[in-house]
Short mmCIF file of C-alpha atoms and ligand atoms in Angstrom, two decimals:
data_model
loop_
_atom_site.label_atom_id
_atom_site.label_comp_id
_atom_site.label_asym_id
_atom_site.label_seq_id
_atom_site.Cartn_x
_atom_site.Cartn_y
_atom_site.Cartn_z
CA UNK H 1060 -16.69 10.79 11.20
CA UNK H 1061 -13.62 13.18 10.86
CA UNK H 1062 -12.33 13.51 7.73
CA UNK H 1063 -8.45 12.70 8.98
CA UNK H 1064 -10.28 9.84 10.73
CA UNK H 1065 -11.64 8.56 7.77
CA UNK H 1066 -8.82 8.75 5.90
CA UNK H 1067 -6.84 6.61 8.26
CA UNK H 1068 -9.39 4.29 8.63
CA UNK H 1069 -9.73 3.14 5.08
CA UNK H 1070 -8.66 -0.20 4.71
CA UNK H 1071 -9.29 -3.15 2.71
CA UNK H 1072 -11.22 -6.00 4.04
CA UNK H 1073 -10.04 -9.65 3.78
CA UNK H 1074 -13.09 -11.12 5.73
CA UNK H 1075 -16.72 -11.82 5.05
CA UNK H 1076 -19.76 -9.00 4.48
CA UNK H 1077 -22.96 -9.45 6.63
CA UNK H 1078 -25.65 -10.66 3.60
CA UNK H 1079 -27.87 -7.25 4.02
CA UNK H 1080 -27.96 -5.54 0.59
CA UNK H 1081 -26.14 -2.06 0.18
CA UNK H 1082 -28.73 0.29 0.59
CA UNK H 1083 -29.94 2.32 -2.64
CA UNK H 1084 -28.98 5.27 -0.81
CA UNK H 1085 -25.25 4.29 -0.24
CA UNK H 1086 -25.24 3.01 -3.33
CA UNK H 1087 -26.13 6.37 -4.70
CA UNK H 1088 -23.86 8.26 -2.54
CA UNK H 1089 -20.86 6.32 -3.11
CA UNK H 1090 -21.45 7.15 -7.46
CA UNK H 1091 -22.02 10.33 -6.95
CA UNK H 1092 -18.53 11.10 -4.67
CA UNK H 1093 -17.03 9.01 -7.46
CA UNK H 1094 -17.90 11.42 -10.13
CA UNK H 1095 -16.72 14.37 -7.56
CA UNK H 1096 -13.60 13.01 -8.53
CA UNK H 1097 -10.75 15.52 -10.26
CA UNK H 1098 -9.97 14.60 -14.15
CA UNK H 1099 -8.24 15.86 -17.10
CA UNK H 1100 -9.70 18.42 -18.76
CA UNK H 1101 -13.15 17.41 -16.77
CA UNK H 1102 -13.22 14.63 -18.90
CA UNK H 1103 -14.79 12.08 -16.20
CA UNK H 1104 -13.61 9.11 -18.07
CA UNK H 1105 -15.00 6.66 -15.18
CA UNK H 1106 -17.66 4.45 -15.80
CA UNK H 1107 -19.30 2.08 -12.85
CA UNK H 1108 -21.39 -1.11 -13.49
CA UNK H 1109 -23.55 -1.93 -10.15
CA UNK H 1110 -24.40 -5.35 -9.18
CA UNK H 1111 -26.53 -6.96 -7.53
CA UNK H 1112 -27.83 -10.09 -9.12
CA UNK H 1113 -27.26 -13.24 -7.36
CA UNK H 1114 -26.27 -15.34 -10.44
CA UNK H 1115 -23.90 -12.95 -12.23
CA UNK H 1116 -22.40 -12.38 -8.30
CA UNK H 1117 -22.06 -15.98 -8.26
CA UNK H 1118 -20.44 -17.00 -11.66
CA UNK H 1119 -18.18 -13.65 -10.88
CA UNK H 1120 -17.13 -15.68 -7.91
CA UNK H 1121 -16.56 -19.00 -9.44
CA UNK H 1122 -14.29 -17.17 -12.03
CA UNK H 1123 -12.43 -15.55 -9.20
CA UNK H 1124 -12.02 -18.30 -7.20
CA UNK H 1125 -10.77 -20.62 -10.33
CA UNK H 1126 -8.29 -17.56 -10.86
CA UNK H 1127 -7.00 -17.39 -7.80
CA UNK H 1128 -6.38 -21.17 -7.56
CA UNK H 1129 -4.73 -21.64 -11.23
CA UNK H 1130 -2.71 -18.70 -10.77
CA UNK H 1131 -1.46 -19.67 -7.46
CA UNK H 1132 -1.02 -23.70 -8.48
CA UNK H 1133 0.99 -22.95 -11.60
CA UNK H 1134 3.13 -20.45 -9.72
CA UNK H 1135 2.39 -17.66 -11.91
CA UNK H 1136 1.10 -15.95 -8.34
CA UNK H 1137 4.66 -16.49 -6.56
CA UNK H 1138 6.70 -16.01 -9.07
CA UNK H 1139 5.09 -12.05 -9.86
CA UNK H 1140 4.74 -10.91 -6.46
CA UNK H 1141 7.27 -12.56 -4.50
CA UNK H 1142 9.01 -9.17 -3.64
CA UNK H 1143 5.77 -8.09 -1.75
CA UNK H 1144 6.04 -11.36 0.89
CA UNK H 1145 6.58 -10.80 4.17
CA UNK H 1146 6.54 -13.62 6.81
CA UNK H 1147 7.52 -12.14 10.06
CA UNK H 1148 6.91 -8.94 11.88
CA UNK H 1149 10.31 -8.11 11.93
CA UNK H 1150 10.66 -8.39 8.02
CA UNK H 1151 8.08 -6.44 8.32
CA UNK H 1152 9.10 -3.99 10.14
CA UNK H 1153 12.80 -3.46 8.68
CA UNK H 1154 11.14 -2.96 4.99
CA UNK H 1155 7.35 -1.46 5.99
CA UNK H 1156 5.63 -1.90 3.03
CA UNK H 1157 3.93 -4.96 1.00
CA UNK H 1158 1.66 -8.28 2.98
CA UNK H 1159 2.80 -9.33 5.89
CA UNK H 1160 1.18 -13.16 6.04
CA UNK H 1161 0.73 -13.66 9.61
CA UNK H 1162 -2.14 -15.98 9.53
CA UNK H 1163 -1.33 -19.36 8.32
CA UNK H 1164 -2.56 -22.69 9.48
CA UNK H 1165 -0.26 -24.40 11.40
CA UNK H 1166 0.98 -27.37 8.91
CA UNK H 1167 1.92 -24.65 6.36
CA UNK H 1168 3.79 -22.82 8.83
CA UNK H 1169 7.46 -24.73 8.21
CA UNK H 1170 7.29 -23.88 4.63
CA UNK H 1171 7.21 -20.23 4.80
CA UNK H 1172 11.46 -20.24 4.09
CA UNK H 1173 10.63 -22.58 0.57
CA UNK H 1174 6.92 -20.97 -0.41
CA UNK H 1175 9.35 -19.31 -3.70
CA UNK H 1176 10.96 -22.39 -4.13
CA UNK H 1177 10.17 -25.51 -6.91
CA UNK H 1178 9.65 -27.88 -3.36
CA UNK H 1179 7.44 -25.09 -1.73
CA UNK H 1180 5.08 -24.58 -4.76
CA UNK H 1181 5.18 -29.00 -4.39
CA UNK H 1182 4.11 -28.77 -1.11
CA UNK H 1183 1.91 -26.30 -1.34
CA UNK H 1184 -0.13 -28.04 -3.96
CA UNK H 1185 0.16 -31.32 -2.58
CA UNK H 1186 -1.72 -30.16 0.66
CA UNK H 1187 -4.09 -28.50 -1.83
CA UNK H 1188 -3.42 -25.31 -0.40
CA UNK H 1189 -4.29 -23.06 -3.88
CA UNK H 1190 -7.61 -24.62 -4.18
CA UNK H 1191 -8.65 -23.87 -0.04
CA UNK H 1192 -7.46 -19.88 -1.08
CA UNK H 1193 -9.47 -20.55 -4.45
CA UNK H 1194 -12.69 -21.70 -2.36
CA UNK H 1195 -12.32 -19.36 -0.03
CA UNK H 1196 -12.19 -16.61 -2.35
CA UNK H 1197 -15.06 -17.44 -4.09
CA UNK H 1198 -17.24 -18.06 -1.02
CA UNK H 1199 -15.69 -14.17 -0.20
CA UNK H 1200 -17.17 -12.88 -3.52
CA UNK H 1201 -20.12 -14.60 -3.67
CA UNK H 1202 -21.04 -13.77 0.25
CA UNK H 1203 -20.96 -10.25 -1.34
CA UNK H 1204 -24.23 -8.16 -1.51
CA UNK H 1205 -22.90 -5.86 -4.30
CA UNK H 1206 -19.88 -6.23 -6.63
CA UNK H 1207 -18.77 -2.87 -8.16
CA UNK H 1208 -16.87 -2.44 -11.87
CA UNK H 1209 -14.85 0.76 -12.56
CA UNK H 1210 -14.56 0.77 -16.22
CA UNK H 1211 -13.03 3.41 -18.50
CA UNK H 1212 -14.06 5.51 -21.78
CA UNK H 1213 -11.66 3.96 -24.58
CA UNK H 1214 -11.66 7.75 -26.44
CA UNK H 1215 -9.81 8.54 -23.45
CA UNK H 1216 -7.99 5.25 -22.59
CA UNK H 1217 -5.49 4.69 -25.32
CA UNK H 1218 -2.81 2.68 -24.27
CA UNK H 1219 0.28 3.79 -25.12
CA UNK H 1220 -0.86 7.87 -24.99
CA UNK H 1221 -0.54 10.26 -22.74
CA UNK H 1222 -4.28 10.67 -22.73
CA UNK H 1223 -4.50 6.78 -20.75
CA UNK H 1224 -2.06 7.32 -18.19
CA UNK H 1225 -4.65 10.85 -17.36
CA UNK H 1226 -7.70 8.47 -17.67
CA UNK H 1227 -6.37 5.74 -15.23
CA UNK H 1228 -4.91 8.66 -13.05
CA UNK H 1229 -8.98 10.21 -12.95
CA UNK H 1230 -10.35 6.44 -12.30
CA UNK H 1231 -8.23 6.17 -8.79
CA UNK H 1232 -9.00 9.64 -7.83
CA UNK H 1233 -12.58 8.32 -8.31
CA UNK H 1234 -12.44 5.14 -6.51
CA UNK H 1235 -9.96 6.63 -3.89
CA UNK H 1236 -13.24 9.22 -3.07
CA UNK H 1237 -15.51 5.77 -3.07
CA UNK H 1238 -13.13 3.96 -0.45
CA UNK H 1239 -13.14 6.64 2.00
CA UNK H 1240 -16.77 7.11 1.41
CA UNK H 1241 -16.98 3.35 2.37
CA UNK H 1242 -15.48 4.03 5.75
CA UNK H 1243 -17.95 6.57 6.52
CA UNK H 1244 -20.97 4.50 6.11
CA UNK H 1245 -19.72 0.95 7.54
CA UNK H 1246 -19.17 -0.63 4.34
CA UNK H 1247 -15.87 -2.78 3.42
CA UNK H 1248 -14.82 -3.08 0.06
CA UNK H 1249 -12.01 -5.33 -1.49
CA UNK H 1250 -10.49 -5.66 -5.08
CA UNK H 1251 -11.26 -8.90 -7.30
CA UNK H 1252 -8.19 -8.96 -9.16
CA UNK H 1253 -7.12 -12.47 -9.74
CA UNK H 1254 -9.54 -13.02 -12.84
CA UNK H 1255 -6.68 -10.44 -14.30
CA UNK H 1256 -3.75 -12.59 -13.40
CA UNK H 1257 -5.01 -15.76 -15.52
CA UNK H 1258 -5.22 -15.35 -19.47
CA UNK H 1259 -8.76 -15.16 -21.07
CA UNK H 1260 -11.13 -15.15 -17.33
CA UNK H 1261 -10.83 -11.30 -17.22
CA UNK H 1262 -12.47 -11.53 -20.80
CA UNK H 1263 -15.72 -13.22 -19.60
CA UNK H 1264 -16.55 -11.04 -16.95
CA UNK H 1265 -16.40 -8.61 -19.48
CA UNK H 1266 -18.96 -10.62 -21.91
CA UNK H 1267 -21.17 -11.24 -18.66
CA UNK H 1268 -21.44 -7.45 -17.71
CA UNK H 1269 -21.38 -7.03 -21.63
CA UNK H 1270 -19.16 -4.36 -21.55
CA UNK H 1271 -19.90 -2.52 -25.04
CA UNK H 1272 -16.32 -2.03 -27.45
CA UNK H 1273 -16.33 1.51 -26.47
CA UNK H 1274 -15.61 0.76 -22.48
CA UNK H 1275 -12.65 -1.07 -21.14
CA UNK H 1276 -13.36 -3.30 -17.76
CA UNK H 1277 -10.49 -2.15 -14.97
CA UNK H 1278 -11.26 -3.54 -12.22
CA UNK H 1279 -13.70 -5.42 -9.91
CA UNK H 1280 -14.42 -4.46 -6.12
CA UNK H 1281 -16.71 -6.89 -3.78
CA UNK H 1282 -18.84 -4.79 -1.35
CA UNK H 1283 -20.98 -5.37 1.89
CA UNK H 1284 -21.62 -3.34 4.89
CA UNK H 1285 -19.18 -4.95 8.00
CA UNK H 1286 -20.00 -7.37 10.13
CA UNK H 1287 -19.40 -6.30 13.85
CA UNK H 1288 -16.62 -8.75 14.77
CA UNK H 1289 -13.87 -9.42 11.84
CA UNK H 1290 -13.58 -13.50 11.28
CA UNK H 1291 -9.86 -13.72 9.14
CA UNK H 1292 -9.96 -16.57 6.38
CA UNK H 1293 -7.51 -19.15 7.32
CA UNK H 1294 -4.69 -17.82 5.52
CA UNK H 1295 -4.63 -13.89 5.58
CA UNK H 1296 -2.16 -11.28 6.03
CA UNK H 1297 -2.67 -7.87 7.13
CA UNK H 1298 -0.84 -4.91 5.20
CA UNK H 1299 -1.71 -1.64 7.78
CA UNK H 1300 2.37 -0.92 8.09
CA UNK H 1301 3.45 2.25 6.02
CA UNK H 1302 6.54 3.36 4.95
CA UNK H 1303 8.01 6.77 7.46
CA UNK H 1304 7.80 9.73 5.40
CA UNK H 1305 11.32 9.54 5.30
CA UNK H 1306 11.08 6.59 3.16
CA UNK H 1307 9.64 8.59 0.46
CA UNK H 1308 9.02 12.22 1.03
CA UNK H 1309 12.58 13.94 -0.14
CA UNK H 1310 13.12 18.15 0.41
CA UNK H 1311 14.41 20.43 -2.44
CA UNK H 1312 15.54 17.77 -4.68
CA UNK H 1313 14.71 13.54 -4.89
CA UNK H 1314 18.83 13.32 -3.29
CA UNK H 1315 17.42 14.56 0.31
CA UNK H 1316 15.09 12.54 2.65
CA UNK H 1317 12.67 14.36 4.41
CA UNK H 1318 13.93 14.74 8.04
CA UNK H 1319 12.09 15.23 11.59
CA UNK H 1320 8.90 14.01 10.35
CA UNK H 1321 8.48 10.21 11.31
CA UNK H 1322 7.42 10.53 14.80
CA UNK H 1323 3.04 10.53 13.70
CA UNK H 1324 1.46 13.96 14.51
CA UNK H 1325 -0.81 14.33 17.42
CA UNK H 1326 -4.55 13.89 16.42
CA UNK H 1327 -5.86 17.32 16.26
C1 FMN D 816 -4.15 -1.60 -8.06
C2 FMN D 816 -4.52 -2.34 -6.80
C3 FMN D 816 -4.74 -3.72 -6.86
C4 FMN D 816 -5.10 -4.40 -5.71
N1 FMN D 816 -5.40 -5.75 -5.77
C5 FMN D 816 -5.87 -6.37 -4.66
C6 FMN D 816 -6.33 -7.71 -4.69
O1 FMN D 816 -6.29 -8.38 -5.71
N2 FMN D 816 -6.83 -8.28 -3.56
C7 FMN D 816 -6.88 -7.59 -2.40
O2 FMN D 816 -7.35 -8.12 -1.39
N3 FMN D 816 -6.45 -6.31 -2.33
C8 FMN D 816 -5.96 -5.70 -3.43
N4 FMN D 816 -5.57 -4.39 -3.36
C9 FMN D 816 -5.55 -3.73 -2.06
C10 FMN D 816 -4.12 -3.65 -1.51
O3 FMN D 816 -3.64 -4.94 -1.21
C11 FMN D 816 -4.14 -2.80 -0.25
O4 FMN D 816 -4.60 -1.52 -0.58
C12 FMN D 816 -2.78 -2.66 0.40
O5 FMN D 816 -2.30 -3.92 0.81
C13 FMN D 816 -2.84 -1.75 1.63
O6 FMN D 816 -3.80 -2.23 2.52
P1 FMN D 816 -5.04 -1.35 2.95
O7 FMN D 816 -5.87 -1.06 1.74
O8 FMN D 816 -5.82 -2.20 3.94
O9 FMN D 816 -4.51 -0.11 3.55
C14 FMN D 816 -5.21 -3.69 -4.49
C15 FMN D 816 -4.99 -2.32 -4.44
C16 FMN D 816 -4.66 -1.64 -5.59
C17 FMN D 816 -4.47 -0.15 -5.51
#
């Protein structure tokens, strides 16, 4: 595929993976474009964990799926991200950025207006609706072939240094290379980041991959190559709208938009 193609392909993918296992050679070709990856000083501070085993997959799942629903129940979900909600295309369209939810089973539909509200968060619970995204989540992870860790080197991820903020800058460059790498061979790929948002479950995936003292666990990806027709989970939202450059490109200094360049270019 072309390059710009790929590029503005690369999504992230809500929906299930077909079972087949990621070949050896994709697996191999999407660690080695990770480690093609710019970093400071060449340090390559990225470290990957592969895997493939059915039961650690599985309890990964489970802890993602309990995430998800405890985080969402409690309101701890709403109550961070709530800025990022959209729930119609025109919202959508007037601010262009963050999830636009515009798949929602009909009962839920009325409750859009309250979902940041004391009464939504009631109603949601009450029809359960945390634990259907919690279930659903985990059958999503655990319907994955190959789950993917990005870890970092703690010499070079110190928290509070200038030295982290290079180290986390390296790991995206490096997964950045593996997502468009994913487009290229028909993979999907999708974060697993809800073990993060509840205290103490991010802790035992670490203890199951038995991440040593000297690595630090950053994230989680699910992996699978796609299936040919997209099935959307029962409550999804799709997040392809970008902001126009004029939105955030400036000229000369950060006081001056960019002008003249929101119409898209032709494809070459
Ligand atoms: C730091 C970070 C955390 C993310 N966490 C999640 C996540 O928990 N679940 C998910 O489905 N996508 C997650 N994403 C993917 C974003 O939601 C996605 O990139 C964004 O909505 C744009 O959609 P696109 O990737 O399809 O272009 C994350 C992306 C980043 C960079």
């Amino acid at each position: 595929m072309e390059f710009l193609d790929v590029v503005r392909r690369r999504k992230t993918t809500n929906g299930p993976f077909l079972p087949d296992p990621v070949s050896e050679e994709h697996q191999r070709l999407l660690m080695e474009l990770a480690g093609r990856a710019p970093s400071q000083l060449n340090s390559q501070p990225w470290r990957f964990v592969l895997i493939e085993d059915r039961q650690t997959i599985e309890t990964i799942a489970r802890i993602s799926g309990d995430s998800m629903t405890e985080a969402m129940s409690n309101g701890t979900f709403f109550e961070r991200y709530k800025p990022y909600f959209r729930f119609s295309a025109a919202e959508m369209e007037a601010r262009r950025d963050g999830m636009l939810f515009d798949k929602l089973p009909a009962p839920l539909r009325p409750f859009t207006g309250q979902v940041f509200t004391k009464r939504g968060q009631k109603v949601m619970n009450t029809l359960r609706v945390p634990q259907t995204l919690g279930e659903e989540n985990r059958k999503l992870v655990a319907g994955s072939p190959l789950l993917l860790g990005a870890l970092l080197d703690r010499t070079e991820y110190r928290p509070g240094e200038l030295s982290s903020f290079y180290s986390v800058f390296s790991l995206g460059a490096a997964l950045e290379n593996i997502w468009l790498a994913t487009v290229e061979v028909g993979l999907g790929i999708q974060f697993v980041s809800f073990p993060m948002e509840v205290p103490g479950q991010w802790a035992r995936i670490e203890a199951l991959l038995e991440v040593p003292d000297g690595l630090e666990l950053m994230a989680v990806f699910r992996l699978g190559y796609l299936p040919p027709e997209q099935r959307r989970p029962a409550i999804d939202w799709s997040s392809h709208q970008r902001k126009l450059p004029s939105q955030y490109v400036f000229r000369g200094t950060c006081r001056a938009p960019q002008q003249g360049w929101d119409e898209p270019l032709p494809t070459p």
